[in-house]
Coordinates of C-alpha atoms and ligand atoms in Angstrom, one line a residue:
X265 CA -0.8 8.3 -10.7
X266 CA -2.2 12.2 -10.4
X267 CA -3.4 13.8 -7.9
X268 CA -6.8 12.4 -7.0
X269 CA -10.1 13.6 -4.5
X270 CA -10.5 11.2 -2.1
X271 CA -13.4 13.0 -0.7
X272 CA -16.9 10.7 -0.6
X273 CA -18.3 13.6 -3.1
X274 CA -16.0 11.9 -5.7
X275 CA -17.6 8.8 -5.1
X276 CA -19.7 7.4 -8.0
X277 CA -21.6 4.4 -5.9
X278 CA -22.4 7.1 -3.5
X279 CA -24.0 9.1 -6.7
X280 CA -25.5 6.1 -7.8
X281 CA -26.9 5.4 -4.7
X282 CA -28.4 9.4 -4.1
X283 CA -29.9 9.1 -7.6
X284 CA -31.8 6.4 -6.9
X285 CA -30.5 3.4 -8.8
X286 CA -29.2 1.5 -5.5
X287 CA -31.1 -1.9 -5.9
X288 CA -32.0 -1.3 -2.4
X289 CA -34.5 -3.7 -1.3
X290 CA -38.3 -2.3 -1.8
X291 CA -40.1 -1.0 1.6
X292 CA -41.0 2.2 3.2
X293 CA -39.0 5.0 2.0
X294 CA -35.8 6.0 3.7
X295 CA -34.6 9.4 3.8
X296 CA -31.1 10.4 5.2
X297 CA -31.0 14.1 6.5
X298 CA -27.4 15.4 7.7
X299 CA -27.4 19.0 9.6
X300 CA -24.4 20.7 8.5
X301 CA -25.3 24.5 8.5
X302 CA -24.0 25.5 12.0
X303 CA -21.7 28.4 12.2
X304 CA -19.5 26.8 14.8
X305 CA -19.0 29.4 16.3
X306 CA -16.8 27.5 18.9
X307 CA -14.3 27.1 16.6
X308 CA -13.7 30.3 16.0
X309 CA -13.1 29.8 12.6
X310 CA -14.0 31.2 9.0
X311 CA -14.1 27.8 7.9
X312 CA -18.1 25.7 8.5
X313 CA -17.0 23.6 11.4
X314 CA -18.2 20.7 9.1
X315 CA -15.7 21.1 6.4
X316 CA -12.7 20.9 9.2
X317 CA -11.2 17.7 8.4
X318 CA -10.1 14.6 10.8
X319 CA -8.0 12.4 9.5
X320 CA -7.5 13.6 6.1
X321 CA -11.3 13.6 5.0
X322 CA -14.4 16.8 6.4
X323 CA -16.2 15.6 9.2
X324 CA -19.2 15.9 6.7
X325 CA -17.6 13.6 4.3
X326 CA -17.0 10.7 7.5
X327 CA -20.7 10.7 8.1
X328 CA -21.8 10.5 4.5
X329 CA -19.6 7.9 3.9
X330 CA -21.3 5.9 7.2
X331 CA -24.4 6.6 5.7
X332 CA -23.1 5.2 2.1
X333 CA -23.8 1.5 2.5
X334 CA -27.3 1.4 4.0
X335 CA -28.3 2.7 0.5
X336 CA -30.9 5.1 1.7
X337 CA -33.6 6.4 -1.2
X338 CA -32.6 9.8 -0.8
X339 CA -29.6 12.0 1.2
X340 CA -30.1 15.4 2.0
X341 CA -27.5 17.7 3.7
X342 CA -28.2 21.2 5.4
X343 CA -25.6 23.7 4.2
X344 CA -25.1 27.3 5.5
X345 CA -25.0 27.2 1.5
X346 CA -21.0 28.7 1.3
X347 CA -19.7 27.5 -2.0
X348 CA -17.1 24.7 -0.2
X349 CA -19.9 22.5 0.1
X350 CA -21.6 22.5 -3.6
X351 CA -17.8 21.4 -4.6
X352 CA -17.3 18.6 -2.4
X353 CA -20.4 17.3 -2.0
X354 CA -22.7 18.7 -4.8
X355 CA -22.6 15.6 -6.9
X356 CA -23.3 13.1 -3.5
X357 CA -26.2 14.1 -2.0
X358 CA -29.6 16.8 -2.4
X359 CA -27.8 20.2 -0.6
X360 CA -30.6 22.4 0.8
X361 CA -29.3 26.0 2.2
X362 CA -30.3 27.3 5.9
X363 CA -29.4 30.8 6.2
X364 CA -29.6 31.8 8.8
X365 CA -29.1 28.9 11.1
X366 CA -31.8 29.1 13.9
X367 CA -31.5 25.6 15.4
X368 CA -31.8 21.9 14.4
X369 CA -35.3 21.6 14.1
X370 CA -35.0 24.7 11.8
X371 CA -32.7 23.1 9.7
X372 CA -34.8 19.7 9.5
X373 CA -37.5 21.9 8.5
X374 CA -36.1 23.3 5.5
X375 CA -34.4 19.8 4.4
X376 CA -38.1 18.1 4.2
X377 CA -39.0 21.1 1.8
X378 CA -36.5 18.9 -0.6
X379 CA -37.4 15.4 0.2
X380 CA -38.8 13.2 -2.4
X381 CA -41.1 11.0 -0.8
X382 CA -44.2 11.7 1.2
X383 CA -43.9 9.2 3.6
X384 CA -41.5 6.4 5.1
X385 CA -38.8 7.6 7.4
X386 CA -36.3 10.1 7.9
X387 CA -33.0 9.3 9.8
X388 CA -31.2 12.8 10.8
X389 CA -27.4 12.5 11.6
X390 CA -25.4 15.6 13.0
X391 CA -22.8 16.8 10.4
X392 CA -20.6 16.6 13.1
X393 CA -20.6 13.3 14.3
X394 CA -17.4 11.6 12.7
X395 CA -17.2 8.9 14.1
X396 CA -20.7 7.6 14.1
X397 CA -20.1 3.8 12.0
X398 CA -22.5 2.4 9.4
X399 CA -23.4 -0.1 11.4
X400 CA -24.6 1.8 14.4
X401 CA -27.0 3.7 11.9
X402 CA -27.9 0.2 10.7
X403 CA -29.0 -0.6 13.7
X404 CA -30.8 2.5 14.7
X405 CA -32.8 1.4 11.6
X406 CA -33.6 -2.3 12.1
X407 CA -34.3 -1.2 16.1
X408 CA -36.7 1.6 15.0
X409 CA -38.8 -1.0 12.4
X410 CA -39.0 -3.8 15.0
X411 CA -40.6 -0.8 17.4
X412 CA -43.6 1.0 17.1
X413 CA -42.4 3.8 18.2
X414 CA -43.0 7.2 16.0
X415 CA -39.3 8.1 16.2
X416 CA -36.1 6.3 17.5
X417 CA -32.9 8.0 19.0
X418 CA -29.4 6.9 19.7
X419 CA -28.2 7.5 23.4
X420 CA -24.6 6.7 25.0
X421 CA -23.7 6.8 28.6
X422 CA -20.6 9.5 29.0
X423 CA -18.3 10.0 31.9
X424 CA -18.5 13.5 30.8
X425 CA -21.3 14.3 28.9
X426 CA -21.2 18.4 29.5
X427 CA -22.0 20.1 26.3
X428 CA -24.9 17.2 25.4
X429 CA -28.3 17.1 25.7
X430 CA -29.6 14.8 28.2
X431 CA -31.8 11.9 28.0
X432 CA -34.8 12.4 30.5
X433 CA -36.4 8.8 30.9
X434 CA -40.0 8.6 31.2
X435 CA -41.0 5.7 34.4
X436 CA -42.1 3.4 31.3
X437 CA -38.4 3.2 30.0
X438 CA -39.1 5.3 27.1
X439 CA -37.9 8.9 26.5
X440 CA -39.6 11.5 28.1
X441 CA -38.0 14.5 26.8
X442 CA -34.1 16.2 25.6
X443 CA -33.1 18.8 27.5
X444 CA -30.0 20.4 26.1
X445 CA -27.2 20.9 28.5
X446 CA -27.4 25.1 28.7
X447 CA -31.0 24.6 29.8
X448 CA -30.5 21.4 31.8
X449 CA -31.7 21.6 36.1
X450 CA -28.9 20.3 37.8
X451 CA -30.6 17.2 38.4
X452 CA -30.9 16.9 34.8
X453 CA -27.5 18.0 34.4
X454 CA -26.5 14.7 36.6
X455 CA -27.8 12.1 33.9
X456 CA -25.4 11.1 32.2
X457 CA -27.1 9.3 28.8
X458 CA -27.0 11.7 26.6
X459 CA -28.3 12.6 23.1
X460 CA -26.6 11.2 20.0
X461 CA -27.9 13.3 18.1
X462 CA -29.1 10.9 15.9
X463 CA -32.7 10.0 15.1
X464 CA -35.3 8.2 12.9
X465 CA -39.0 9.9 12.2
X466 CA -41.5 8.8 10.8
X467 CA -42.0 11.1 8.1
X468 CA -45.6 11.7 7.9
X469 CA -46.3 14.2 10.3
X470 CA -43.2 15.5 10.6
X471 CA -43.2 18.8 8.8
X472 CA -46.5 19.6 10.9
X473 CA -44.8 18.9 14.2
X474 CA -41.9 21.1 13.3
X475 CA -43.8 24.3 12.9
X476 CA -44.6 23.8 17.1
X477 CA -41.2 24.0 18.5
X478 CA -40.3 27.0 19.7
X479 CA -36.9 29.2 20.6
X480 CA -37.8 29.8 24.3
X481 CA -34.7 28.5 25.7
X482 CA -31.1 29.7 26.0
X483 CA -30.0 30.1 22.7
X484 CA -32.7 30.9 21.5
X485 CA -32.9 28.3 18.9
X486 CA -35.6 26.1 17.4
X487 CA -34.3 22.8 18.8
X488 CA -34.6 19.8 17.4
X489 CA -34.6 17.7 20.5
X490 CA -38.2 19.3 21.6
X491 CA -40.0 17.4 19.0
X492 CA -39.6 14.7 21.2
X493 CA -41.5 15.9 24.1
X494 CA -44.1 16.9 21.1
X495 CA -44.6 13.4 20.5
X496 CA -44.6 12.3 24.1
X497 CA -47.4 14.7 24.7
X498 CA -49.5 13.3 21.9
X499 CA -49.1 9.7 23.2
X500 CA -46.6 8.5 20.8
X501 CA -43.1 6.8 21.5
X502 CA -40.1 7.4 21.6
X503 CA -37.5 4.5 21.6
X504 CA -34.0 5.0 22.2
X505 CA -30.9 2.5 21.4
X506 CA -28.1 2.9 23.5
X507 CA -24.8 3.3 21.5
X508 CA -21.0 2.9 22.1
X509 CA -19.8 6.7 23.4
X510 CA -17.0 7.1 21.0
X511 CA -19.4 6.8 18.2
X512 CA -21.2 9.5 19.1
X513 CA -19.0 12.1 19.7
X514 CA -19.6 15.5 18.6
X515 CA -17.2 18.4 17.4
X516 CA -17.9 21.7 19.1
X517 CA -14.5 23.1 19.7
X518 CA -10.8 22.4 18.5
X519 CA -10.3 20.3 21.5
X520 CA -13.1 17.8 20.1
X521 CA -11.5 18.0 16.7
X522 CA -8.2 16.8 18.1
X523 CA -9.7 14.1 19.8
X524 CA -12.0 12.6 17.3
X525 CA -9.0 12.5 15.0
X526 CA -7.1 10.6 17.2
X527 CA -10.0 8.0 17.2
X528 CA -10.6 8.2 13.9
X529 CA -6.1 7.0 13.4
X530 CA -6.5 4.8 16.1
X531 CA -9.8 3.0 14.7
X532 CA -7.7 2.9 11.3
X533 CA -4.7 1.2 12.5
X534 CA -6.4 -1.3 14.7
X535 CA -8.5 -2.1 11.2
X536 CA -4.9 -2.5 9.1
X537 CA -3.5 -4.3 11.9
X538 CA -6.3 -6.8 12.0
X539 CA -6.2 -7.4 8.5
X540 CA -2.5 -8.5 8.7
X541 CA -0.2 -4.9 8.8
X542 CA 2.4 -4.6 11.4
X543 CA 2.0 -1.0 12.8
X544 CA 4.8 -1.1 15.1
X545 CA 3.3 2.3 17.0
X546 CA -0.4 3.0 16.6
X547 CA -0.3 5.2 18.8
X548 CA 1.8 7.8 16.4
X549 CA 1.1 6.3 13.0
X550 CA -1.1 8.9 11.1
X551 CA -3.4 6.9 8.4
X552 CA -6.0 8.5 6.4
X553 CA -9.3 6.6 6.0
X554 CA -9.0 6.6 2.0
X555 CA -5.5 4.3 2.2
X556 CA -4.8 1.0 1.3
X557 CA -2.3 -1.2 2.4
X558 CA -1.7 -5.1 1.9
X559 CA -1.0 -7.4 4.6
X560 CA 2.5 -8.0 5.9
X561 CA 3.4 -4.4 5.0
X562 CA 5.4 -2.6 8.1
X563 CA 4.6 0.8 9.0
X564 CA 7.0 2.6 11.3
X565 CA 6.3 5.3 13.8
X566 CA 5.6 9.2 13.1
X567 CA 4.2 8.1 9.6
X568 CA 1.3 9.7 7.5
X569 CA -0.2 7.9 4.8
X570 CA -2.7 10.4 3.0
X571 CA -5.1 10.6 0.2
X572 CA -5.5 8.1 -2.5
X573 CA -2.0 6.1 -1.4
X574 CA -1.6 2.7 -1.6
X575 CA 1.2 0.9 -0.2
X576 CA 1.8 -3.8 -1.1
X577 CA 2.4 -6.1 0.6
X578 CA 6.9 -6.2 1.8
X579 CA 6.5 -2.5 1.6
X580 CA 8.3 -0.7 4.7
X581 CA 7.5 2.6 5.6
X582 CA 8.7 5.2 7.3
X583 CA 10.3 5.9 10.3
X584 CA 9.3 10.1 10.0
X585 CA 7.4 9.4 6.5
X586 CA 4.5 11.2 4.5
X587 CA 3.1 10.0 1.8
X588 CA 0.2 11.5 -0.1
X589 CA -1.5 10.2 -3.0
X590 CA 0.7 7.7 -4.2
X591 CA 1.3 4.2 -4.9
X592 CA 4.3 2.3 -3.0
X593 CA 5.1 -1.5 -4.8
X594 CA 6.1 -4.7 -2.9
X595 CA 9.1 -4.2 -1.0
X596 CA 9.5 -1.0 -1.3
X597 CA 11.7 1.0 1.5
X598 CA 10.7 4.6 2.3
X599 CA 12.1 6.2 5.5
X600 CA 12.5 9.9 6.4
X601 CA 11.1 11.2 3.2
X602 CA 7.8 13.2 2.1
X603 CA 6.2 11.5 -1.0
X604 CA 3.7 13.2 -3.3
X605 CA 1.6 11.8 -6.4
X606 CA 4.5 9.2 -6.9
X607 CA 5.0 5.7 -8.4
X608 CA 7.5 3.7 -6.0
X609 CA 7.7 0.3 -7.9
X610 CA 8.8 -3.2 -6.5
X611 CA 11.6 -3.3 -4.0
X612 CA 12.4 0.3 -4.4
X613 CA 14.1 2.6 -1.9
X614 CA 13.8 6.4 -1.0
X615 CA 15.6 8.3 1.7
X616 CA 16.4 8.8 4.4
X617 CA 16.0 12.5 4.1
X618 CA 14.4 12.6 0.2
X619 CA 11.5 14.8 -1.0
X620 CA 9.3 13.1 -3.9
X621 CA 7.4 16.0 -5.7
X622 CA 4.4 15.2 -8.2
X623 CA 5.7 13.0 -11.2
X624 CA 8.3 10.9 -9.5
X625 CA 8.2 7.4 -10.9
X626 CA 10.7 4.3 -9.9
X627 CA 10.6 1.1 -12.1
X628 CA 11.5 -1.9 -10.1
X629 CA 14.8 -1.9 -7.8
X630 CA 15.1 2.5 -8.1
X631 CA 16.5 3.9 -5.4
X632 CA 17.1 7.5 -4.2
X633 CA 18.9 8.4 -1.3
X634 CA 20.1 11.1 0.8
X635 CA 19.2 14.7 0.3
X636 CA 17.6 14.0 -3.6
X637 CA 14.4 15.7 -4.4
X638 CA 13.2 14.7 -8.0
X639 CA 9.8 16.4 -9.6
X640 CA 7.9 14.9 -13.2
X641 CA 11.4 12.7 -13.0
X642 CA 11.3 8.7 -13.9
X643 CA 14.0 6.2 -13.0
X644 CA 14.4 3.0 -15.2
X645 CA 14.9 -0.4 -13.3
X646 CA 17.9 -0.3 -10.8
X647 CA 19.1 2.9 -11.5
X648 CA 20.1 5.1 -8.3
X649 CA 20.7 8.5 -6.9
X650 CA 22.0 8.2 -3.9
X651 CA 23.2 11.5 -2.6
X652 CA 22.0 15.2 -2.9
X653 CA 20.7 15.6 -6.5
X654 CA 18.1 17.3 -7.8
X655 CA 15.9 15.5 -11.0
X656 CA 13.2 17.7 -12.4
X657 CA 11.8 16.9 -15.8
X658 CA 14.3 13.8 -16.5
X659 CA 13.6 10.7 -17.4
X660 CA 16.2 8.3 -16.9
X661 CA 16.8 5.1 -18.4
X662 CA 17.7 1.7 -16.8
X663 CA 20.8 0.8 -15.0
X664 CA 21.9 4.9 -14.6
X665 CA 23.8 5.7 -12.0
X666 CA 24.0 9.7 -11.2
X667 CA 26.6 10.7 -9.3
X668 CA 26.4 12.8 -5.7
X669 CA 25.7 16.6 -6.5
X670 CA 24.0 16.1 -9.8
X671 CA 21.6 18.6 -10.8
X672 CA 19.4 18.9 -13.5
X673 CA 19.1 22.4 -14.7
X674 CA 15.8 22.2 -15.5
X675 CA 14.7 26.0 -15.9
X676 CA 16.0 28.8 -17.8
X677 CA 14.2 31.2 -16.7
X678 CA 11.0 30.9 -18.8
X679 CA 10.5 27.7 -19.3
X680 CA 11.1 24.1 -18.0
X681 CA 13.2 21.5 -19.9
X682 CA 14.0 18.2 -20.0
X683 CA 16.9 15.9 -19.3
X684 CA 16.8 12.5 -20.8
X685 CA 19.4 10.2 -19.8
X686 CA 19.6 6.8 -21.4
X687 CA 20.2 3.3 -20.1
X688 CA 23.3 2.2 -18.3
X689 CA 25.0 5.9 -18.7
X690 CA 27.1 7.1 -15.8
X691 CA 26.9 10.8 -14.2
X692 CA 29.9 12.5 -12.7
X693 CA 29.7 13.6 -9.4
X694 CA 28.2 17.6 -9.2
X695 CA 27.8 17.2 -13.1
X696 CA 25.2 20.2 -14.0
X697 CA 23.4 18.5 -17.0
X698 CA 21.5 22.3 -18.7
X699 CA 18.4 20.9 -20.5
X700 CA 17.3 20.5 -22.9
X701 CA 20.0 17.6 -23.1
X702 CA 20.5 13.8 -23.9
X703 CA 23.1 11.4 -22.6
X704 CA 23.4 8.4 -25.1
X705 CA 23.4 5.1 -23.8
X706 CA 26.5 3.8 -22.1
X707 CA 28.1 7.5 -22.1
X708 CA 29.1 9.1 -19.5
X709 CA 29.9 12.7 -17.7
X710 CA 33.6 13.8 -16.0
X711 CA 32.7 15.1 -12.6
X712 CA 31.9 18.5 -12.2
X713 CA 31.4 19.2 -15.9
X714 CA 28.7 21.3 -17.5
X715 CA 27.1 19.3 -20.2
X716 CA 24.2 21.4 -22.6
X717 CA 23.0 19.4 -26.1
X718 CA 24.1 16.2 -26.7
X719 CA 26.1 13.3 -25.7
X720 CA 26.5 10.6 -27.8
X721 CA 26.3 7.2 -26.8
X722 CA 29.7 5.6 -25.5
X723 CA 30.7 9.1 -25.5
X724 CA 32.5 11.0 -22.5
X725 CA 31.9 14.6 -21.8
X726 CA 34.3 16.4 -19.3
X727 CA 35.0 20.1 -18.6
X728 CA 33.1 23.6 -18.4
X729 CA 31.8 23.4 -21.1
X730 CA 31.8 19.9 -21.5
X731 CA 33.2 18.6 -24.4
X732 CA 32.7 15.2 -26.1
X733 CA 34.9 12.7 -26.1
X734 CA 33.7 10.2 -28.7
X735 CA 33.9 6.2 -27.6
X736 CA 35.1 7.2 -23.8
X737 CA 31.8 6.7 -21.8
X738 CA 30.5 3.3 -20.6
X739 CA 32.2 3.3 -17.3
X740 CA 29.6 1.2 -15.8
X741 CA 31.0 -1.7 -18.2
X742 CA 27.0 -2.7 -18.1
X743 CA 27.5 -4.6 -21.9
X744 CA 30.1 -6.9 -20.4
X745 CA 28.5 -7.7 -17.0
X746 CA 26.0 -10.3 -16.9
X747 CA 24.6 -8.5 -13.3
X748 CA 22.9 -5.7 -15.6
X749 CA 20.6 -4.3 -13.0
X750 CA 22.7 -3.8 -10.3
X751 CA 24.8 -0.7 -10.6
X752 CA 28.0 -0.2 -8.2
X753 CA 26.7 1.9 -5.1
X754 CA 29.3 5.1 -5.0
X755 CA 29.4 4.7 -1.3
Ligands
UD1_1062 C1 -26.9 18.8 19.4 C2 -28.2 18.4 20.2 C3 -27.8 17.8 21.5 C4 -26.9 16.6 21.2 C5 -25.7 16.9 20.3 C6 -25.1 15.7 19.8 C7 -29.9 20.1 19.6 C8 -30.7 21.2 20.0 N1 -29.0 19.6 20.4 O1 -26.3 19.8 20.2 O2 -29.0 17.4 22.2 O3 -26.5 16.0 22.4 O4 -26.2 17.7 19.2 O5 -23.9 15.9 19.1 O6 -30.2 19.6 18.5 N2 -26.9 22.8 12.6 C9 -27.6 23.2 11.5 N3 -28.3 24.3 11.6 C10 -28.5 25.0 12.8 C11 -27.8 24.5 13.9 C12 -27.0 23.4 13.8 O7 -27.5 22.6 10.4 O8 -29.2 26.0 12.8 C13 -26.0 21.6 12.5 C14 -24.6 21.8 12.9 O9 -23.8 22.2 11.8 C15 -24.1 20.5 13.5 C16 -25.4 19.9 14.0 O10 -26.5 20.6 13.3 O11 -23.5 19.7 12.5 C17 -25.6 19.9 15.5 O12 -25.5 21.3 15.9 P1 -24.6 21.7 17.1 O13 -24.7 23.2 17.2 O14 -23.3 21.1 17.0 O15 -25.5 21.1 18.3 P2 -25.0 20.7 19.7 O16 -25.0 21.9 20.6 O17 -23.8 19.8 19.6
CA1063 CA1 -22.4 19.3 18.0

């Protein structure tokens, strides 16, 4: 398995779906706008606040990927138009620039200059909102079709809610007005529903309404939230559906980041623990939301499981494990070790204290142990390195066992080459195999030898420089054991 994107712009039913070829059920046309221009200026950061990432994914890419299943007609995203975003998100959704940013309703303005349809609705999410779930914005949705309201917002009740904008009721239970917390009374500052963030217009009209806000506040931005009072005034309502808090919650400052993240790894254990994974720690187990991972696997604590990785059913991983991008096999062992765009087959085992790099693929029963790192290296069924090797570039039969202190010598220099080392040969402890090189089947190395070329098999090669001693390998005795895939641990 490479290396692979894991990042909802790679995502071809999210492509299908933003080109129009959903199936989605005929009806008014829905149009998704997601506001991700902001500087983020709390962040202090040269990175769009947007593009930071939260549990191995943007915040951007979490809300696309809440909007993906209610197959909307058209997405839209608001970009401060840095290059970032064309890569990861230019094949998912319409990107409009806004630069500079003047303010939400700004931004909405210049993402209906790219929408497709004339009328229907338009639901705007905050790029910022990672945690917001497909099915509150389903709901947001069916509540604002059931209404007759001309636009719909989602509210939560915080214990804190300094930094939103508040939710001013009107004495009929609908919403009066948003006033944003930096302009907020201190009465108003004492509500404490606040605003989402999230809405649902109708789209006719919309545009028109736009051009009336002003940036009389202070910022000094054209706020989004004053198009409600707009539509107040002109005698239309405005519904709002109360939401659960933590789905709401916005990132304006590396505080926020840390804690969405947490929720976002807590939400993502409780989901692989309810589908039959023992997490024996939650609490410090790290799992991205592009993972996959069988029931009655066993994660351990202080664990990240990253990117594309997929981990069946037996597997056990960790304690103090990373894993990126890889694939782990029925029960599999992995503890103390980093693993990168790696193959762990059936009932394999790696560590403690073993590093993985790109390449690294075990057949069935592998194991490497103690201080090995290996790199574009392949183990055959039941081979083993169990103590402080390195294998780069080898590819390694079945039944091998390489002694402690092997390395391969993999680089002269110039260029990389490779070791091949066939089934059921034996390597010498701290042999130093110079590739290119070939150890024949059943052959075998004297311990601390030098071995360059060739080594025929059955053959023994001992010394510095090694040299061959024909018909004096096969010291694993493989031929006459019946037990072939089961080498003799050199504990
Ligand atoms: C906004 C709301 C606030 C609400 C909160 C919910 C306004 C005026 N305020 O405040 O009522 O409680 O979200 O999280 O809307 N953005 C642009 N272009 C701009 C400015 C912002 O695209 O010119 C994007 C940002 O990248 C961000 C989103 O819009 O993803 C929200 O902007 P942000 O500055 O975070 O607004 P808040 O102050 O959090
Ligand atoms: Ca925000």
């Amino acid at each position: 398995m490479g290396p692979s994107s894991t990042e909802p712009g790679g995502s071809e039913s999210l492509r299908r779906l933003v080109d129009g070829h959903s199936g989605a059920a005929p009806g008014p046309a829905r149009t998704a706008v997601v506001l991700a221009a902001g500087e983020g200026k709390r962040l202090k950061s040269r990175l769009p606040k947007v593009l930071h990432r939260a549990a191995g994914r943007p915040l951007l890419g979490h809300v696309l990927e809440a909007l993906r299943p209610l197959e909307v007609d058209q997405v839209i995203v608001v970009t401060s138009g840095r290059p970032e975003f064309e890569d990861a998100f230019g094949a998912s959704a319409t990107l409009v620039v806004q630069d500079p940013p003047k303010g939400t309703g700004d931004a909405l303005r210049v993402a209906l200059e790219a929408a497709d349809a004339r009328d229907g609705h338009v639901m705007v999410v905050p790029g910022d909102t990672p945690l917001v779930t497909s099915s509150t914005l389903q709901d947001l949705w069916t509540a604002h079709l059931d209404s007759t309201a001309a636009a719909s917002v989602l509210t939560a009740r915080m214990d804190t809610p300094a930094g939103y904008g508040r939710i001013v009721r009107a004495p009929d239970g609908g919403v009066e007005k948003i006033v944003e917390d930096r302009d907020a009374t201190p009465d108003e500052l004492k509500i404490d529903e606040v605003n989402g963030g999230v809405y649902i217009f109708e789209l006719h009209g919309l545009a028109d309404l736009l051009t009336k806000i002003d940036s009389e506040n202070a910022q000094n931005e054209y706020y989004l939230t004053d198009v409600i009072a707009l539509l107040r005034a002109g005698d239309r309502n405005v519904h709002a559906l109360e939401a659960d808090a933590s789905d709401l919650a916005g990132v304006n400052s590396r505080a926020q980041l840390a804690e969405v993240t947490s929720l976002l790894y807590e939400r993502t254990c409780r989901h692989w623990m309810d589908e039959g994974v023992t997490i024996v720690d939650p609490t410090v187990t790290y799992i991205d939301a592009s993972v996959t991972i069988e029931a009655d696997a066993t994660i351990l604590p202080f664990t990240f499981l990253e990117g594309s990785t997929t981990v069946a059913t037996g597997a056990e991983i960790g304690p103090q494990t990373r894993i990126i991008d890889s694939e782990v096999g029925p029960g599999a062992r992995v503890s103390f070790a980093v693993v990168r765009s790696s193959v762990l087959g059936p009932d394999t085992s790696v560590g403690p204290f073993a590093s993985l790099r790109p390449g690294t693929r075990l057949a069935q029963g592998a194991e490497l142990g103690t201080f090995v790192e290996t790199k574009k290296a392949v183990l055959g069924e039941g081979s083993a390195a169990h103590h402080l090797s390195y294998l780069g570039d080898a590819e390694i039969g079945d039944g091998v066992n390489i002694g402690a202190g092997t390395i391969t010598c993999n680089w002269d220099g110039e260029t990389k080459h490779k070791s091949v080392i066939e089934d059921d040969a034996y390597i010498g402890s701290d042999t130093m195999l110079v590739a290119p090189v070939r150890v024949g089947k059943r052959a075998a190395t004297g311990a601390g030898s030098v071995v360059r070329g060739e080594v025929p098999d059955e053959a023994l090669a001992v010394g510095v420089p090694a040299r061959v001693i024909e018909g004096k390998g096969n010291k694993m005795r493989r031929s006459e054991r019946t037990d072939k895939k089961s080498p003799e641990r050199a504990e």
